Amino acid sequence: MSEVGAGLTRARGAYPERGVDEERGLDRLVRDLLGQLKRLRGGRVARHRRIVELVEAHGSRFAGLSDEELGWQARSLRPELRAGGLTPARVAESFALVREVAGRRLEMRHFDVQLIGGWVLLNGMVAEMATGEGKTLTATLPACTLALAGVPVHVITVNDYLARRDAAWMAPVYEALGLSVGVVAQGMDLEQRRQAYRCDVTYCTNKELVFDYLRDRLDLGRRPGPIRSRLERLGGKAGRVERLRLRGLYFAIVDEADSVLIDEARTPLIISGPGDNSFEAEVYRQALELSEGLESGRDYYVDFANRTVELREAAGERLETLAEPLHGFWTGKRRREELVRLALTARHLFHRDKHYVVRDGKVQIVDEYTGRIMPDRSWEYGLHQLIETKEQCDVTTQTEVLGRISYQKFFRRYLALSGMTGTAREAAGELWSVYRLEVAAVPTNKPMRLRGLRTRIFRTADEKWAAIVARIGELHDRGRPVLVGTRTVAASEHLAELLAAAGLESRVLNALQDRHEAEIVAAAGRRGQITVATNMAGRGTDIKLESGIAELGGLHVIATELHDAGRIDRQLFGRCGRQGDPGSFEAFASLQDELLRAYPRRVLGLLPRRWVGTGNPAGRLLARLLFRRAQRAAERSHFAMRRDLLKLDDSLERALAFAGRGE
């Protein structure tokens, strides 16, 4: 039987979910060491290849059946999977059935490597599959198998477009097997969500799912259980239980698992309600004015790596003097210093067209890792209102936290969890230590024809941008399509202006054009097309080459700046070279890039700047080492943030449990 099957098929209760035991001391150390060993092992998949032989044994038998007979076969397999469990023999029969149906309904027959990927997912692991290898189709194998066994499945994607697209695309397979498929997306009402979650397979985004879970927890008041649910029904309180959105947390398949489980796990998800509105807009304006009277270095220090502002001792006396003409709120030392510290944070660490955009007079947060706008999100503790004041927007009311949970805490509550992504090896240690997820690198269906060029490093950002424009022009003249990745909205708009000045037409994909993402990505493989994209870069969407482009060398990808994690750079580079297509990639960087700005004390002393950009071999080598060390410092810092958030979650769990409250 598969490693996760036994507990799933026997799960009972009104709202099944896993209880997470807190690990301390030696247990946590052993867990982390095991994670590092799994990372070094590299995710071997040899032990999973036998599933291909088992599936092939059923192939000819199903090929000779009619559509009606295949449907009957699916109905007869249901009780076997439910009663007998997910043994390799039964799973192989299910996989063969799904493959045959997909070949007929979608004209897409699963490759052998996709069968391996499906088995990896069914065993509660992360399947690392290269871009273009068909992760969407692969997910139907475990999803259908588990659904036939009576296990509700959540397929989790990073945005509403992908959730709707994948559900509609794969629906013929589910329907042919007698399974229902639903979609949960932004803007749906309570009843629509309940109906979608009651389907056999539900496609949804990570944020919508977690917020629905938090709303259920608020409705129930504390962790639900079968005994309490029965007591409520006996006491005439069934209405509250019946209003729940989810049926529990059974099995999840997380697409772009590294993005959801690692990159986005630094920030808790919070449900808020109307809160204290005692601060007037004038107070926020005064806070920003007071912060301008402080001197960097003497009164405060900005830690760009950890994204915090620290007030020096001298700041207290300086603020007392500056605030003397003011009254009311500003007479209290602690609240005065805290609000000014937040004002400094708003000024120095949050920038327009990078961390947020201003649309229709409103400040809207931009997701740092996907480049997408999050219209319903706001920062806490008055930070959002300070940024609104800074941008001269109408100041909204502060909100009160009603419920909170981190991704680490939420996803560990699934009875079984799996994921798929193009880049997981670098995060294998953390995926194991936090989620108990092992990584398996699934081979590509066709040999890779991807060519990486050396990273080019310049002294200044202006020199770098000039070289990027020249390189794009060179490739454009040859007719090759180019995808350029930028870290921020502002950088994408800046490059588009430089290209226009050079007579090069481009299409921009960032938070300001997110509604047209699919259309822009679909055109990125055409002759001479120049696409400038933020980190979303069409993630989850394949870029198909126009006829004749392969002969020119395929799609070329340019990174205009190295990211905090090398894994995210590799995700961008994976946009080219899909399914055996040719492709190439390269990165451009400068000593003025944010990566080095955020980690100056740790890395900048290593390299004489006069060596950079001169062609000096030693300079090139040291420059590459410089950026590699900066990335590692960033990765360690971000890991520490996620670890601290997890510790905070554990502390809050104990405190709230003692007080008799939920999240």
XYZ file of C-alpha atoms in Angstrom:
663
model
C 0.000 0.000 0.000
C 1.228 3.542 -0.710
C 2.813 5.305 2.246
C -0.072 7.751 2.681
C -3.019 5.634 1.588
C -3.956 3.765 4.736
C -4.745 6.771 6.932
C -6.621 8.615 4.189
C -9.087 5.894 3.281
C -9.942 5.387 6.973
C -10.236 9.087 7.897
C -13.478 9.887 9.709
C -15.105 12.846 11.433
C -16.837 16.083 10.552
C -13.605 17.939 9.808
C -10.595 15.588 9.575
C -7.168 17.173 9.919
C -3.816 16.231 11.356
C -2.779 17.315 14.821
C 0.778 18.704 14.800
C 2.959 17.792 17.759
C 5.510 20.422 18.672
C 9.106 19.166 18.488
C 11.760 20.456 20.820
C 15.485 20.200 21.447
C 17.013 16.947 20.252
C 13.956 15.944 18.186
C 14.160 19.145 16.154
C 17.932 18.759 15.688
C 17.514 15.192 14.399
C 14.735 16.335 12.080
C 16.923 19.090 10.603
C 19.862 16.720 10.123
C 17.617 14.279 8.284
C 16.471 17.146 6.088
C 20.052 17.979 5.124
C 20.791 14.321 4.349
C 17.749 14.161 2.079
C 18.900 17.342 0.339
C 22.359 15.876 -0.282
C 20.884 12.605 -1.540
C 19.385 14.548 -4.436
C 15.926 12.974 -4.704
C 16.517 9.593 -6.327
C 13.543 8.161 -8.219
C 14.902 4.749 -9.171
C 12.688 3.048 -6.589
C 9.571 4.572 -8.169
C 10.140 3.287 -11.726
C 8.380 -0.025 -11.144
C 5.014 1.709 -11.375
C 5.575 2.117 -15.135
C 5.795 -1.661 -15.651
C 2.706 -2.246 -13.531
C 0.687 0.325 -15.489
C 1.825 -1.069 -18.845
C 0.447 -4.473 -17.840
C -3.086 -3.003 -17.955
C -2.596 -0.852 -21.056
C -3.649 -3.274 -23.802
C -6.673 -4.463 -21.804
C -8.098 -0.944 -21.407
C -7.260 0.054 -24.987
C -9.762 -2.508 -26.284
C -12.656 -1.271 -24.125
C -15.381 1.151 -25.199
C -15.981 4.430 -23.373
C -18.951 2.885 -21.569
C -16.862 -0.098 -20.501
C -14.156 2.231 -19.183
C -16.804 3.989 -17.090
C -17.966 0.646 -15.728
C -14.343 -0.231 -14.947
C -14.005 2.984 -12.922
C -17.188 2.216 -10.968
C -15.984 -1.297 -10.148
C -12.578 0.011 -9.041
C -14.115 2.361 -6.432
C -15.052 -0.268 -3.800
C -11.752 -2.101 -4.331
C -9.737 1.040 -3.612
C -11.898 1.947 -0.617
C -11.891 -1.508 0.959
C -8.501 -2.812 -0.100
C -6.500 0.391 0.014
C -3.995 1.965 -2.338
C -1.804 -1.043 -3.068
C 0.647 -0.768 -6.001
C -1.461 -3.195 -8.062
C -4.690 -1.221 -7.596
C -2.941 2.114 -8.098
C -1.395 0.842 -11.327
C -4.840 -0.195 -12.559
C -6.212 3.251 -11.712
C -3.271 5.022 -13.389
C -3.739 2.926 -16.539
C -7.429 3.782 -16.569
C -6.743 7.513 -16.175
C -4.100 7.406 -18.912
C -6.469 5.686 -21.335
C -9.267 8.186 -20.632
C -6.903 11.165 -20.992
C -5.682 9.848 -24.320
C -9.256 9.635 -25.608
C -10.796 12.780 -24.079
C -7.810 15.158 -24.213
C -5.629 13.460 -26.840
C -2.887 13.624 -24.192
C -1.569 10.253 -23.085
C 0.609 10.294 -19.962
C 4.309 9.730 -20.608
C 6.220 7.208 -18.505
C 7.883 10.020 -16.541
C 4.443 11.416 -15.713
C 3.436 8.021 -14.329
C 6.515 8.211 -12.087
C 5.551 11.752 -11.087
C 2.020 10.628 -10.253
C 3.317 7.827 -8.047
C 5.684 10.253 -6.289
C 2.738 12.568 -5.536
C 0.539 9.730 -4.332
C 3.260 8.776 -1.853
C 3.228 12.215 -0.249
C 6.380 13.658 -1.805
C 7.409 16.658 -3.908
C 7.957 15.797 -7.566
C 10.560 18.049 -9.166
C 9.534 18.174 -12.832
C 11.048 20.549 -15.365
C 8.962 23.246 -17.026
C 6.830 21.868 -19.851
C 6.851 18.291 -18.550
C 3.080 18.327 -17.977
C 2.579 18.746 -14.233
C -1.110 19.609 -14.759
C -1.773 16.281 -16.492
C 0.430 14.408 -14.006
C -1.734 15.608 -11.097
C -4.784 13.821 -12.542
C -3.208 10.430 -11.750
C -3.154 10.723 -7.932
C -6.220 13.007 -7.887
C -8.413 10.509 -9.745
C -7.051 7.538 -7.806
C -7.693 9.131 -4.429
C -11.099 10.462 -5.481
C -12.135 6.972 -6.626
C -11.066 5.768 -3.170
C -13.416 8.338 -1.597
C -10.710 10.784 -0.511
C -11.419 14.514 -1.176
C -8.509 16.090 -3.059
C -7.416 19.735 -3.183
C -5.249 20.732 -6.157
C -3.687 24.035 -5.117
C -2.394 26.565 -7.652
C -0.875 30.043 -7.300
C -3.630 32.106 -8.978
C -7.291 32.043 -9.977
C -6.502 31.877 -13.691
C -4.544 28.626 -13.314
C -7.172 27.120 -10.992
C -9.959 27.779 -13.500
C -7.832 26.782 -16.506
C -6.603 23.507 -15.038
C -10.026 22.477 -13.728
C -11.700 23.149 -17.093
C -8.843 21.545 -19.018
C -8.828 18.310 -16.994
C -12.603 18.132 -16.378
C -13.275 15.642 -19.240
C -10.978 13.105 -17.543
C -12.713 13.407 -14.172
C -16.186 13.354 -15.670
C -15.443 10.245 -17.759
C -14.553 8.444 -14.526
C -17.736 9.597 -12.776
C -15.932 12.161 -10.608
C -16.977 15.749 -9.901
C -14.562 18.688 -10.142
C -14.973 22.165 -8.624
C -13.157 25.491 -8.577
C -12.787 27.991 -5.726
C -11.774 31.494 -6.806
C -11.920 35.052 -5.570
C -15.388 36.636 -5.570
C -17.383 33.437 -4.945
C -20.066 33.458 -2.270
C -20.431 31.020 0.631
C -22.745 28.551 -1.116
C -20.600 28.451 -4.270
C -17.557 27.673 -2.153
C -19.330 24.944 -0.205
C -20.465 23.269 -3.423
C -16.974 23.445 -4.901
C -15.354 21.922 -1.802
C -17.896 19.100 -1.841
C -16.695 17.937 -5.251
C -14.387 14.926 -5.462
C -11.530 17.132 -6.706
C -11.331 20.865 -5.978
C -8.965 23.296 -7.704
C -8.213 26.391 -5.648
C -5.503 28.917 -4.812
C -3.441 28.714 -1.658
C -4.724 32.052 -0.327
C -8.427 31.352 -0.935
C -8.062 27.929 0.680
C -6.307 29.179 3.808
C -8.732 32.057 4.306
C -11.692 29.675 3.935
C -10.105 27.440 6.574
C -9.664 30.423 8.909
C -13.296 31.429 8.396
C -14.371 27.892 9.283
C -12.272 28.016 12.422
C -13.828 31.341 13.391
C -17.288 29.863 12.856
C -16.471 26.874 15.046
C -14.555 28.823 17.658
C -11.826 26.226 18.128
C -10.409 23.100 16.519
C -13.381 21.032 15.307
C -13.856 17.423 16.270
C -16.423 14.661 15.676
C -17.632 14.571 19.308
C -18.243 18.308 19.433
C -20.012 18.237 16.067
C -22.379 15.482 17.267
C -23.078 17.351 20.509
C -23.933 20.514 18.563
C -26.359 18.583 16.386
C -28.011 17.054 19.463
C -28.241 20.512 20.993
C -29.874 21.995 17.922
C -26.766 23.848 16.727
C -26.300 21.975 13.464
C -26.629 25.204 11.506
C -23.135 26.333 12.410
C -21.570 23.025 11.344
C -23.564 22.948 8.116
C -22.295 26.402 7.171
C -18.676 25.220 7.041
C -16.940 25.601 3.722
C -14.424 22.739 3.813
C -14.975 19.061 4.567
C -11.602 18.830 6.263
C -7.986 18.587 5.171
C -7.467 15.205 3.504
C -4.999 15.273 0.591
C -3.397 18.275 -1.096
C -1.379 18.506 -4.303
C 0.454 21.846 -4.233
C 1.500 23.155 -7.642
C 4.596 25.407 -7.606
C 5.276 23.909 -4.188
C 8.490 25.842 -3.556
C 6.691 29.156 -4.104
C 3.767 28.301 -1.814
C 5.504 26.297 0.919
C 8.815 28.180 1.051
C 8.760 31.636 -0.557
C 5.338 32.720 0.690
C 5.784 31.139 4.121
C 7.530 34.195 5.604
C 4.240 36.027 6.193
C 1.221 34.725 8.154
C -2.240 34.942 6.620
C -4.556 37.100 8.701
C -8.316 37.569 8.715
C -9.359 40.980 9.969
C -12.482 42.826 10.924
C -13.294 46.490 11.617
C -10.896 47.728 14.256
C -9.726 50.768 16.127
C -10.025 54.028 14.203
C -8.628 56.233 16.956
C -5.691 57.364 14.806
C -6.704 60.188 12.498
C -4.999 60.859 9.179
C -3.252 63.800 10.819
C -1.416 61.460 13.212
C 0.056 59.442 10.321
C 1.104 62.641 8.557
C 2.811 63.878 11.710
C 4.590 60.526 12.133
C 6.076 60.791 8.642
C 7.158 64.379 9.292
C 8.817 63.406 12.585
C 10.651 60.528 10.883
C 12.142 62.987 8.389
C 13.725 64.853 11.296
C 15.805 61.796 12.255
C 19.222 61.077 10.788
C 20.151 57.636 9.434
C 23.060 56.081 11.294
C 22.843 58.437 14.245
C 19.162 58.031 15.192
C 18.225 54.801 13.458
C 19.592 51.898 11.432
C 17.850 50.245 8.459
C 18.489 46.498 8.203
C 17.671 45.789 4.554
C 18.420 42.075 4.907
C 15.831 41.490 7.625
C 13.602 44.380 6.490
C 13.519 46.073 9.882
C 14.270 49.516 11.317
C 16.017 49.875 14.677
C 15.864 53.120 16.647
C 19.106 54.188 18.351
C 19.174 55.553 21.893
C 19.703 59.064 20.542
C 16.375 58.868 18.696
C 14.374 58.996 21.934
C 15.683 62.401 22.989
C 15.501 63.738 19.434
C 11.865 62.649 19.064
C 10.918 64.137 22.403
C 12.240 67.497 21.215
C 10.589 67.268 17.778
C 7.214 66.208 19.256
C 7.151 68.886 21.954
C 4.835 71.248 20.000
C 2.400 68.351 19.474
C -0.059 67.064 22.063
C -2.362 64.120 22.719
C -1.000 60.954 21.142
C 2.574 62.247 20.980
C 3.023 62.679 24.732
C 3.519 58.918 25.243
C 7.151 57.856 24.716
C 6.560 54.222 23.728
C 3.746 54.795 21.238
C 5.556 57.837 19.815
C 8.698 55.837 19.086
C 6.817 52.832 17.718
C 4.740 54.844 15.248
C 7.796 56.786 14.062
C 9.672 53.498 13.624
C 6.781 52.317 11.433
C 6.952 55.593 9.513
C 10.664 54.976 8.851
C 9.774 51.466 7.715
C 7.195 52.867 5.289
C 9.725 55.360 3.913
C 12.790 53.133 3.555
C 11.577 49.561 3.116
C 8.343 49.843 1.115
C 8.518 51.358 -2.345
C 5.915 52.124 -4.989
C 5.857 49.795 -8.020
C 7.910 47.303 -6.074
C 6.086 46.359 -2.892
C 2.809 48.003 -3.867
C 1.078 49.910 -6.644
C -1.397 52.777 -6.479
C -4.580 52.061 -8.429
C -7.643 54.272 -8.447
C -6.297 56.174 -5.458
C -5.764 53.006 -3.392
C -2.585 51.313 -2.189
C -2.589 47.666 -3.316
C 0.057 45.176 -2.189
C 2.177 43.400 -4.799
C 3.188 39.822 -4.021
C 6.986 39.906 -3.842
C 7.422 36.450 -5.380
C 4.782 36.381 -8.112
C 4.473 40.056 -9.020
C 0.698 39.823 -8.695
C -1.590 42.309 -6.969
C -3.339 41.216 -3.757
C -6.278 43.659 -3.630
C -7.794 42.366 -0.377
C -4.596 42.387 1.667
C -3.268 45.131 3.938
C -0.295 45.584 6.253
C -0.772 45.544 10.017
C -0.351 47.941 12.931
C -0.834 51.154 10.949
C 1.868 50.466 8.344
C -0.709 50.363 5.557
C -2.175 53.695 6.658
C 1.300 55.271 6.797
C 1.996 54.157 3.225
C -1.391 55.552 2.160
C -0.434 58.862 3.771
C 2.982 58.793 2.082
C 1.267 58.309 -1.308
C -1.391 60.975 -0.538
C -4.236 58.454 -0.768
C -7.353 58.365 1.398
C -6.486 56.736 4.722
C -8.453 53.556 5.409
C -9.558 52.301 8.813
C -7.210 50.026 10.726
C -8.420 46.468 11.131
C -8.466 44.088 14.089
C -6.963 40.603 13.755
C -9.681 37.944 14.067
C -7.633 34.935 13.004
C -4.140 34.139 11.769
C -2.182 31.145 10.567
C 1.069 30.561 8.704
C 1.440 28.328 5.666
C 3.759 26.073 7.687
C 1.113 25.495 10.309
C -1.768 25.143 7.850
C -0.247 22.683 5.398
C 1.082 20.449 8.183
C -2.552 19.879 9.156
C -3.331 17.925 5.976
C -3.614 14.197 6.537
C -1.362 13.861 3.494
C 0.514 16.492 1.507
C 2.369 16.433 -1.809
C 3.673 18.960 -4.287
C 5.210 19.533 -7.683
C 7.527 22.204 -9.010
C 10.430 22.755 -11.367
C 12.786 23.780 -8.554
C 12.790 21.904 -5.255
C 16.235 20.376 -4.742
C 17.698 23.496 -3.123
C 14.822 23.578 -0.627
C 14.754 19.819 0.059
C 16.127 20.209 3.586
C 13.506 22.746 4.638
C 10.672 20.851 2.922
C 11.552 17.807 4.997
C 12.240 19.512 8.311
C 9.044 21.610 8.217
C 6.535 19.544 6.210
C 8.068 16.035 6.220
C 8.117 16.188 2.424
C 10.801 14.282 0.554
C 11.870 15.534 -2.885
C 12.148 13.251 -5.919
C 13.647 14.621 -9.148
C 11.627 13.146 -12.030
C 13.608 12.790 -15.300
C 12.508 14.684 -18.405
C 10.623 12.937 -21.177
C 13.131 14.165 -23.769
C 16.811 15.119 -23.338
C 17.325 18.742 -22.283
C 18.806 21.103 -24.910
C 19.203 24.081 -22.609
C 22.375 26.180 -22.759
C 23.427 28.495 -19.928
C 25.747 31.462 -20.575
C 27.995 33.032 -17.952
C 26.657 35.769 -15.682
C 27.808 39.250 -16.723
C 28.532 41.665 -13.860
C 28.915 45.460 -14.129
C 29.977 48.249 -11.804
C 26.796 50.342 -12.117
C 23.131 49.725 -12.844
C 23.264 52.092 -15.852
C 26.059 50.042 -17.426
C 24.063 46.889 -16.820
C 20.852 48.234 -18.395
C 22.758 49.465 -21.453
C 24.297 46.013 -21.925
C 20.890 44.328 -21.535
C 19.305 46.545 -24.190
C 22.219 45.856 -26.547
C 21.922 42.113 -25.978
C 18.159 42.135 -26.575
C 18.682 44.100 -29.788
C 21.250 41.575 -30.987
C 18.912 38.624 -30.364
C 15.928 40.470 -31.845
C 17.839 41.068 -35.086
C 18.281 37.303 -35.385
C 14.539 36.772 -34.916
C 14.843 34.930 -31.591
C 12.138 35.555 -28.981
C 13.429 36.956 -25.680
C 11.890 36.730 -22.201
C 13.390 39.218 -19.729
C 12.808 38.729 -16.007
C 12.844 41.692 -13.588
C 12.428 41.799 -9.815
C 10.017 44.734 -9.621
C 7.257 46.526 -11.499
C 9.426 49.659 -11.632
C 12.323 47.735 -13.197
C 10.060 46.234 -15.873
C 8.642 49.656 -16.764
C 12.153 51.177 -16.812
C 13.435 48.506 -19.193
C 10.400 48.904 -21.445
C 11.184 52.634 -21.721
C 14.839 51.917 -22.555
C 13.808 49.420 -25.226
C 11.329 51.874 -26.735
C 14.064 54.536 -26.875
C 16.234 52.028 -28.755
C 13.427 51.326 -31.239
C 12.614 47.896 -29.817
C 8.944 47.076 -29.184
C 8.190 44.929 -26.128
C 5.256 43.557 -24.183
C 5.267 44.031 -20.407
C 3.889 41.536 -17.929
C 3.726 42.823 -14.357
C 1.222 43.635 -11.620
C -0.220 46.432 -13.778
C -0.999 44.061 -16.667
C -1.865 40.923 -14.676
C -5.282 40.584 -16.322
C -3.596 39.905 -19.676
C -1.065 37.392 -18.379
C -2.171 34.361 -20.411
C -2.322 36.336 -23.647
C 1.143 37.857 -23.146
C 2.759 34.549 -22.175
C 1.178 32.733 -25.126
C 2.888 35.155 -27.505
C 6.317 34.997 -25.841
C 7.607 32.259 -28.169
C 6.918 34.103 -31.442
C 9.598 35.305 -33.828
C 11.269 38.503 -32.632
C 8.941 38.848 -29.618
C 10.370 40.707 -26.610
C 8.544 40.015 -23.332
C 9.486 41.850 -20.140
C 8.072 40.181 -17.021
C 8.294 40.442 -13.254
C 8.789 37.294 -11.208
C 5.446 35.849 -12.281
C 7.069 35.242 -15.721
C 4.124 33.110 -16.783
C 4.801 30.620 -14.021
C 2.467 27.687 -14.499
C 2.005 28.469 -18.204
C 4.113 26.925 -20.967
C 5.718 29.102 -23.614
C 5.378 27.305 -26.949
C 7.728 28.135 -29.800
C 6.415 29.362 -33.118
C 7.331 27.280 -36.164
C 10.941 27.867 -37.195
C 12.087 29.327 -33.855
C 13.769 26.084 -32.755
C 16.130 26.344 -35.732
C 17.156 29.818 -34.543
C 18.064 28.525 -31.078
C 14.698 28.761 -29.335
C 13.641 31.147 -26.575
C 16.368 33.140 -24.811
C 15.795 34.137 -21.154
C 17.570 37.062 -19.505
C 17.606 37.744 -15.755
C 18.215 41.460 -15.147
C 19.084 40.893 -11.501
C 19.874 37.868 -9.365
C 17.196 36.963 -6.844
C 17.673 36.341 -3.135
C 17.420 32.596 -3.840
C 19.227 30.901 -6.715
C 16.256 28.543 -6.948
C 14.045 31.414 -8.137
C 16.600 32.340 -10.808
C 16.497 28.718 -11.969
C 12.706 28.885 -12.130
C 12.957 31.860 -14.482
C 15.549 30.110 -16.640
C 13.244 27.091 -16.818
C 10.819 29.114 -18.966
C 12.914 28.047 -21.988
C 13.956 24.615 -23.224
C 10.587 22.914 -22.585
C 9.952 19.364 -23.830
C 13.320 19.042 -25.560
C 13.122 22.438 -27.298
C 16.387 24.336 -27.650
C 16.858 27.400 -25.474
C 19.433 29.499 -23.674
C 19.656 31.814 -20.685
C 21.976 34.308 -19.022
C 21.996 36.740 -16.107
C 23.124 40.361 -15.823
C 24.041 41.939 -12.477
C 25.686 45.040 -11.034
C 27.266 46.043 -7.753
C 24.305 48.398 -7.222
C 21.731 45.598 -7.286
C 19.399 45.089 -4.331
C 20.946 41.712 -3.478
C 24.253 43.349 -2.559
C 22.540 46.391 -1.033
C 20.661 44.162 1.388
C 23.755 42.245 2.522
C 26.581 44.809 2.390
C 28.518 44.005 5.539
C 28.730 40.314 4.705
C 29.957 40.465 1.117
C 31.090 43.843 -0.256
C 34.537 43.752 1.309
C 35.562 40.808 -0.845
C 35.983 42.466 -4.243
C 37.993 45.442 -5.496
C 35.392 47.279 -7.587
C 37.984 48.346 -10.163
C 38.181 44.684 -11.257
C 34.515 44.471 -12.237
C 33.631 44.913 -15.918
C 37.256 45.129 -17.057
C 37.528 41.579 -18.394
C 39.942 40.671 -15.616
C 39.520 36.857 -15.128
C 40.176 37.092 -11.394
C 37.634 39.895 -11.147
C 34.968 37.847 -12.932
C 35.575 34.877 -10.668
C 35.488 36.936 -7.467
C 32.382 38.786 -8.626
C 30.532 35.511 -9.161
C 31.651 34.325 -5.717
C 30.459 37.634 -4.292
C 26.921 37.190 -5.612
C 26.835 33.519 -4.656
C 27.756 34.411 -1.078
C 25.119 37.161 -1.043
C 22.462 34.692 -2.194
C 23.438 32.231 0.502
C 23.289 34.988 3.124
C 19.818 35.939 1.868
C 18.650 32.330 1.908
C 19.875 31.900 5.492
C 18.140 35.108 6.527
C 14.837 34.119 4.930
C 15.042 30.639 6.436
C 15.549 32.233 9.856
C 12.419 34.373 9.314
C 10.357 31.303 8.434
C 11.790 29.391 11.397
C 10.983 32.267 13.759
C 7.442 32.477 12.375
C 7.009 28.767 13.012
C 8.243 29.191 16.592
C 5.830 32.099 17.049
C 3.017 29.885 15.775
C 3.889 27.243 18.350
C 3.921 29.853 21.114
C 0.566 31.285 20.035
C -0.887 27.777 19.817
C 0.008 27.139 23.458
C -1.176 30.563 24.627
C -4.488 30.437 22.762
C -5.129 26.853 23.844
C -4.591 27.871 27.462
C -7.027 30.769 26.984
C -9.601 28.497 25.301
C -9.398 30.281 21.922
C -8.547 29.208 18.379
C -6.293 30.914 15.874
